[in-house]
Amino acid sequence: MENPDRRPTDRTLALSTVSRPGVLRNRAVIIPALIVLLIAGASLLGPAFLPFTYWETHLELGASPPSLTNGHYLGTDLLGRDLLARMLYGGRISLLVGFLSTAVSLLIGVPYGAIAGYLGGRIDEIMMRIVDVLYSLPYMFIVILLVALFAQPGTVDALVDVFDLAPHNPIVSWLRGPGLRLVFLFMALGAVSWLTLARIVRGQVLVLKNAGFIDAARALGQTPARIIVRHVIPNTLGVIIVYTTLTIPSVILQEAFLSFLGLGIRPPQASWGTLVSEGMQALAVAPWLLIFPGGMLVLTLLSLNFLGDGLRDALDVRI
Amino acid sequence: MVRYVISRTFSSVPLLFVVITVSFFLVRLAPGSPLARERAMPPEIRARLERHYGLDRPWSTQYWNYLRGLLRFDLGPSYKQKEASVNALIARAWPVSATLGALAFALALLAGVMLGCLAAVRRATLIDRSLMFLALMGVSLPNFVLGPILILVVSLNLLWLPPAGWGGTRHIVLPVLTLAAPYVAYIARLTRAGMLEALQEGYILTARAKGMRERRVLIGHALRAGILPVVSFSGPAVAFLVTGTVVVEKIFAIPGLGNLFVQAAFNRDYTLILGIVLVVSTALFLFNLLVDIIMAILDPRIRYGKS
């Protein structure tokens, strides 16, 4: 998105704020970053300090409301599982999917955009045409299709056959458990979110390509690959950082979306999406099951979006 | 312009063809069968069913027959819902989704553009800051969280509107609000950014210097350029809306295309899956084409650059 608050005349002034201490002193960056770190830290370490696990059921405590006396501070779900434990565990999954899928999209999108932009001409045209085509597909339908059709035991059986794996190989048993769904989520979400990144990086590279220092590198006889890796990509880092920060919440949102439809993580495992979905089903009897996980999801997305906006202003990046 | 539209239309036919071909073989590659039932089926009945639907033929023959059907706009029979053709199922479901989507899109455009303009005109005031905070909130509020909360408050506590179903006007309000909310927020942000950019252009100064009334400067000149990012976003926006309807239809138990698709994917109802993918892809393509044409009309630079 454009950043209208920075006019070209502000640019010289903004240069001083590009330095790192400047960014770290910026409240619009620090506060959301701290909230994200807090949520991530709690999800990572919190379960170890809780007296309950995310899967332990206590039917006699089913759907008990939040209470300070029985230790279930956020209440329990219909099966009597501690909601706080499930939210923190769900946070691990949601954040893991968010970060890893974003990493996948970085790995595809950055080189793709940089190569297209740097080489230019016919190659650029073809590469960007492919991106346009992929853009115009109803990709969420395709993701739904892929996950619904392939994320099931039959696929693992086929893999075992094709690669001749031992049936009790730890990887195979992990795939039979939560693994296959997770792998599909990473791939599907990563594979669809690189498109915008590729476009943005390409746009930046087109501007950079004619810069003096790139000419100089070329005149010194450096290879295109080296120029892209050493000179082009480092100079697009600001844009990449900002856009990555904005991609993470959108991936987390999409994972939650799929889990909400029953296509993501399977019980007893949880992600924020499955928790919201369980909460919706118990809306009339146990509204806290919707409000707390939904609130945590919204807080995370809001912080990441604020962080992206703050970084964009602080680094003076235009997307 | 006419040539551009014609060439875009023709270049999209191969794309739809590829989408259909890939989906066709993808559904058949996946483990499981549309004929699988809860209980095991006697082999002779299964064989008869397979013969009835042509599923015993080689894939190439099935593919060929399917394409021949498509030429007659025949999407085939549903494998799961007996006595129903895919055409009939889609014909029943799409008006529901289209109504939902069109209303949500109209609301998002109207409210988003108005709020964005307000924020841009009152730039850096309290109104602007609170609107933009709300907008960021809206962008971060997924519709599968907003929808249930609306049901909880409006339907279950205040008893104002029905919590689910599809019928009268009363059923439409909550789903449309749920679907539109994130796009109102996003479009407001885009409009504000576009307007602020446009307001710095020289021609705005010229218009003001000529003594034009502020309202005309804003609506006739600034908005015309400032709205471009919104128009170019509306292509992807409709794609996202289509995705959004899947969730909203599930939340409010609405018998639309999204619900039908998720069911079909779980049931491995090959023809229904393919039919919906084809219809949605075609609709998205047509809409993107429309957006490009509107862009060209609004922005003379695009129009003249192309010809």
JSON list of C-alpha atoms in Angstrom, two decimals, chain A residues 1-2 4-5 7 129 133 136-141 144-146 148-150 152 154-155 253 256-257 260-263 273 276 280-281 283-284 287 290-291 294 297-298 301-302 305-306 309 312 318, chain B residues 11 15 19 26-27 29-31 123 133 136-137 139-142 144-145 148-149 151-152 156 186 189-190 192-193 196-197 200 240 242-243 246-247 250-251 261 265-266 268 273 276 280-281 284 288:
[
{"chain": "A", "resi": 1, "resn": "MET", "atom": "CA", "xyz": [0.00, 0.00, 0.00]},
{"chain": "A", "resi": 2, "resn": "GLU", "atom": "CA", "xyz": [1.06, 3.55, -0.62]},
{"chain": "A", "resi": 4, "resn": "PRO", "atom": "CA", "xyz": [0.79, 9.00, 1.66]},
{"chain": "A", "resi": 5, "resn": "ASP", "atom": "CA", "xyz": [2.28, 10.63, 4.76]},
{"chain": "A", "resi": 7, "resn": "ARG", "atom": "CA", "xyz": [5.97, 13.15, 0.51]},
{"chain": "A", "resi": 129, "resn": "ARG", "atom": "CA", "xyz": [2.36, -13.35, -17.10]},
{"chain": "A", "resi": 133, "resn": "VAL", "atom": "CA", "xyz": [-2.52, -16.06, -14.45]},
{"chain": "A", "resi": 136, "resn": "SER", "atom": "CA", "xyz": [-6.73, -14.74, -11.44]},
{"chain": "A", "resi": 137, "resn": "LEU", "atom": "CA", "xyz": [-7.45, -18.26, -10.17]},
{"chain": "A", "resi": 138, "resn": "PRO", "atom": "CA", "xyz": [-9.89, -18.86, -7.33]},
{"chain": "A", "resi": 139, "resn": "TYR", "atom": "CA", "xyz": [-6.92, -20.14, -5.35]},
{"chain": "A", "resi": 140, "resn": "MET", "atom": "CA", "xyz": [-8.70, -20.72, -2.04]},
{"chain": "A", "resi": 141, "resn": "PHE", "atom": "CA", "xyz": [-10.97, -23.16, -3.87]},
{"chain": "A", "resi": 144, "resn": "ILE", "atom": "CA", "xyz": [-9.66, -26.42, -0.24]},
{"chain": "A", "resi": 145, "resn": "LEU", "atom": "CA", "xyz": [-9.67, -29.01, -3.01]},
{"chain": "A", "resi": 146, "resn": "LEU", "atom": "CA", "xyz": [-6.04, -30.03, -2.43]},
{"chain": "A", "resi": 148, "resn": "ALA", "atom": "CA", "xyz": [-9.78, -32.13, 1.20]},
{"chain": "A", "resi": 149, "resn": "LEU", "atom": "CA", "xyz": [-8.66, -34.58, -1.45]},
{"chain": "A", "resi": 150, "resn": "PHE", "atom": "CA", "xyz": [-5.07, -35.33, -0.51]},
{"chain": "A", "resi": 152, "resn": "GLN", "atom": "CA", "xyz": [-5.73, -38.12, 4.28]},
{"chain": "A", "resi": 154, "resn": "GLY", "atom": "CA", "xyz": [-4.38, -42.77, 1.58]},
{"chain": "A", "resi": 155, "resn": "THR", "atom": "CA", "xyz": [-1.73, -40.25, 0.56]},
{"chain": "A", "resi": 253, "resn": "LEU", "atom": "CA", "xyz": [-5.69, -15.74, 8.94]},
{"chain": "A", "resi": 256, "resn": "ALA", "atom": "CA", "xyz": [-7.47, -20.19, 10.71]},
{"chain": "A", "resi": 257, "resn": "PHE", "atom": "CA", "xyz": [-9.89, -19.99, 7.79]},
{"chain": "A", "resi": 260, "resn": "PHE", "atom": "CA", "xyz": [-12.45, -23.22, 10.66]},
{"chain": "A", "resi": 261, "resn": "LEU", "atom": "CA", "xyz": [-13.81, -25.13, 7.68]},
{"chain": "A", "resi": 262, "resn": "GLY", "atom": "CA", "xyz": [-12.49, -28.37, 9.14]},
{"chain": "A", "resi": 263, "resn": "LEU", "atom": "CA", "xyz": [-9.65, -28.58, 6.64]},
{"chain": "A", "resi": 273, "resn": "GLY", "atom": "CA", "xyz": [-8.97, -21.39, 13.81]},
{"chain": "A", "resi": 276, "resn": "VAL", "atom": "CA", "xyz": [-12.91, -20.39, 17.07]},
{"chain": "A", "resi": 280, "resn": "MET", "atom": "CA", "xyz": [-18.98, -21.09, 17.39]},
{"chain": "A", "resi": 281, "resn": "GLN", "atom": "CA", "xyz": [-20.61, -24.48, 17.79]},
{"chain": "A", "resi": 283, "resn": "LEU", "atom": "CA", "xyz": [-21.98, -20.25, 21.12]},
{"chain": "A", "resi": 284, "resn": "ALA", "atom": "CA", "xyz": [-25.23, -20.45, 23.05]},
{"chain": "A", "resi": 287, "resn": "PRO", "atom": "CA", "xyz": [-19.58, -18.00, 24.68]},
{"chain": "A", "resi": 290, "resn": "LEU", "atom": "CA", "xyz": [-15.39, -18.11, 21.10]},
{"chain": "A", "resi": 291, "resn": "ILE", "atom": "CA", "xyz": [-14.43, -14.85, 22.78]},
{"chain": "A", "resi": 294, "resn": "GLY", "atom": "CA", "xyz": [-11.08, -15.09, 18.83]},
{"chain": "A", "resi": 297, "resn": "LEU", "atom": "CA", "xyz": [-6.30, -14.22, 17.18]},
{"chain": "A", "resi": 298, "resn": "VAL", "atom": "CA", "xyz": [-7.50, -10.65, 16.58]},
{"chain": "A", "resi": 301, "resn": "LEU", "atom": "CA", "xyz": [-3.31, -10.02, 13.71]},
{"chain": "A", "resi": 302, "resn": "LEU", "atom": "CA", "xyz": [-3.79, -6.43, 14.86]},
{"chain": "A", "resi": 305, "resn": "ASN", "atom": "CA", "xyz": [-0.59, -5.31, 11.02]},
{"chain": "A", "resi": 306, "resn": "PHE", "atom": "CA", "xyz": [0.36, -2.37, 13.25]},
{"chain": "A", "resi": 309, "resn": "ASP", "atom": "CA", "xyz": [2.47, -0.20, 9.17]},
{"chain": "A", "resi": 312, "resn": "ARG", "atom": "CA", "xyz": [6.71, 0.95, 6.69]},
{"chain": "A", "resi": 318, "resn": "ARG", "atom": "CA", "xyz": [6.51, 2.55, -0.40]},
{"chain": "B", "resi": 11, "resn": "SER", "atom": "CA", "xyz": [-6.44, -15.49, -24.11]},
{"chain": "B", "resi": 15, "resn": "LEU", "atom": "CA", "xyz": [-6.52, -20.59, -19.13]},
{"chain": "B", "resi": 19, "resn": "VAL", "atom": "CA", "xyz": [-7.82, -25.04, -14.93]},
{"chain": "B", "resi": 26, "resn": "LEU", "atom": "CA", "xyz": [-6.34, -33.92, -9.74]},
{"chain": "B", "resi": 27, "resn": "VAL", "atom": "CA", "xyz": [-9.65, -35.18, -8.37]},
{"chain": "B", "resi": 29, "resn": "LEU", "atom": "CA", "xyz": [-5.51, -38.83, -8.65]},
{"chain": "B", "resi": 30, "resn": "ALA", "atom": "CA", "xyz": [-6.67, -38.39, -5.07]},
{"chain": "B", "resi": 31, "resn": "PRO", "atom": "CA", "xyz": [-7.31, -41.47, -2.95]},
{"chain": "B", "resi": 123, "resn": "ARG", "atom": "CA", "xyz": [-6.20, 14.46, 7.60]},
{"chain": "B", "resi": 133, "resn": "PHE", "atom": "CA", "xyz": [-7.48, 2.83, 13.90]},
{"chain": "B", "resi": 136, "resn": "LEU", "atom": "CA", "xyz": [-6.82, -1.47, 11.00]},
{"chain": "B", "resi": 137, "resn": "MET", "atom": "CA", "xyz": [-9.05, -3.17, 13.55]},
{"chain": "B", "resi": 139, "resn": "VAL", "atom": "CA", "xyz": [-8.65, -5.55, 8.59]},
{"chain": "B", "resi": 140, "resn": "SER", "atom": "CA", "xyz": [-7.54, -7.70, 11.55]},
{"chain": "B", "resi": 141, "resn": "LEU", "atom": "CA", "xyz": [-11.01, -8.97, 12.43]},
{"chain": "B", "resi": 142, "resn": "PRO", "atom": "CA", "xyz": [-11.59, -12.20, 10.49]},
{"chain": "B", "resi": 144, "resn": "PHE", "atom": "CA", "xyz": [-15.33, -16.11, 11.11]},
{"chain": "B", "resi": 145, "resn": "VAL", "atom": "CA", "xyz": [-14.77, -14.26, 14.40]},
{"chain": "B", "resi": 148, "resn": "PRO", "atom": "CA", "xyz": [-20.33, -15.59, 15.51]},
{"chain": "B", "resi": 149, "resn": "ILE", "atom": "CA", "xyz": [-19.94, -12.46, 17.68]},
{"chain": "B", "resi": 151, "resn": "ILE", "atom": "CA", "xyz": [-24.90, -13.84, 16.14]},
{"chain": "B", "resi": 152, "resn": "LEU", "atom": "CA", "xyz": [-24.15, -13.88, 19.87]},
{"chain": "B", "resi": 156, "resn": "LEU", "atom": "CA", "xyz": [-29.02, -14.63, 20.82]},
{"chain": "B", "resi": 186, "resn": "TYR", "atom": "CA", "xyz": [-9.40, -2.05, 3.57]},
{"chain": "B", "resi": 189, "resn": "ARG", "atom": "CA", "xyz": [-7.42, 2.75, 3.85]},
{"chain": "B", "resi": 190, "resn": "LEU", "atom": "CA", "xyz": [-6.86, 2.58, 0.10]},
{"chain": "B", "resi": 192, "resn": "ARG", "atom": "CA", "xyz": [-7.47, 7.68, 2.04]},
{"chain": "B", "resi": 193, "resn": "ALA", "atom": "CA", "xyz": [-4.03, 6.93, 0.61]},
{"chain": "B", "resi": 196, "resn": "LEU", "atom": "CA", "xyz": [-3.97, 12.16, -0.19]},
{"chain": "B", "resi": 197, "resn": "GLU", "atom": "CA", "xyz": [-1.75, 11.40, -3.15]},
{"chain": "B", "resi": 200, "resn": "GLN", "atom": "CA", "xyz": [-0.99, 16.94, -3.92]},
{"chain": "B", "resi": 240, "resn": "PHE", "atom": "CA", "xyz": [-11.45, -12.70, -1.69]},
{"chain": "B", "resi": 242, "resn": "VAL", "atom": "CA", "xyz": [-15.81, -15.43, -3.13]},
{"chain": "B", "resi": 243, "resn": "THR", "atom": "CA", "xyz": [-13.54, -17.08, -0.56]},
{"chain": "B", "resi": 246, "resn": "VAL", "atom": "CA", "xyz": [-17.47, -20.01, 1.86]},
{"chain": "B", "resi": 247, "resn": "VAL", "atom": "CA", "xyz": [-17.01, -19.18, 5.54]},
{"chain": "B", "resi": 250, "resn": "LYS", "atom": "CA", "xyz": [-21.04, -22.00, 6.77]},
{"chain": "B", "resi": 251, "resn": "ILE", "atom": "CA", "xyz": [-21.52, -19.70, 9.77]},
{"chain": "B", "resi": 261, "resn": "PHE", "atom": "CA", "xyz": [-18.23, -26.70, -2.86]},
{"chain": "B", "resi": 265, "resn": "ALA", "atom": "CA", "xyz": [-14.80, -31.64, -1.99]},
{"chain": "B", "resi": 266, "resn": "PHE", "atom": "CA", "xyz": [-15.38, -33.79, 1.09]},
{"chain": "B", "resi": 268, "resn": "ARG", "atom": "CA", "xyz": [-15.31, -36.40, -3.87]},
{"chain": "B", "resi": 273, "resn": "ILE", "atom": "CA", "xyz": [-16.24, -29.96, -7.90]},
{"chain": "B", "resi": 276, "resn": "ILE", "atom": "CA", "xyz": [-18.08, -25.08, -9.39]},
{"chain": "B", "resi": 280, "resn": "VAL", "atom": "CA", "xyz": [-16.15, -19.47, -10.24]},
{"chain": "B", "resi": 281, "resn": "SER", "atom": "CA", "xyz": [-13.07, -19.13, -12.47]},
{"chain": "B", "resi": 284, "resn": "LEU", "atom": "CA", "xyz": [-13.64, -14.09, -11.66]},
{"chain": "B", "resi": 288, "resn": "ASN", "atom": "CA", "xyz": [-11.28, -8.81, -13.77]}
]
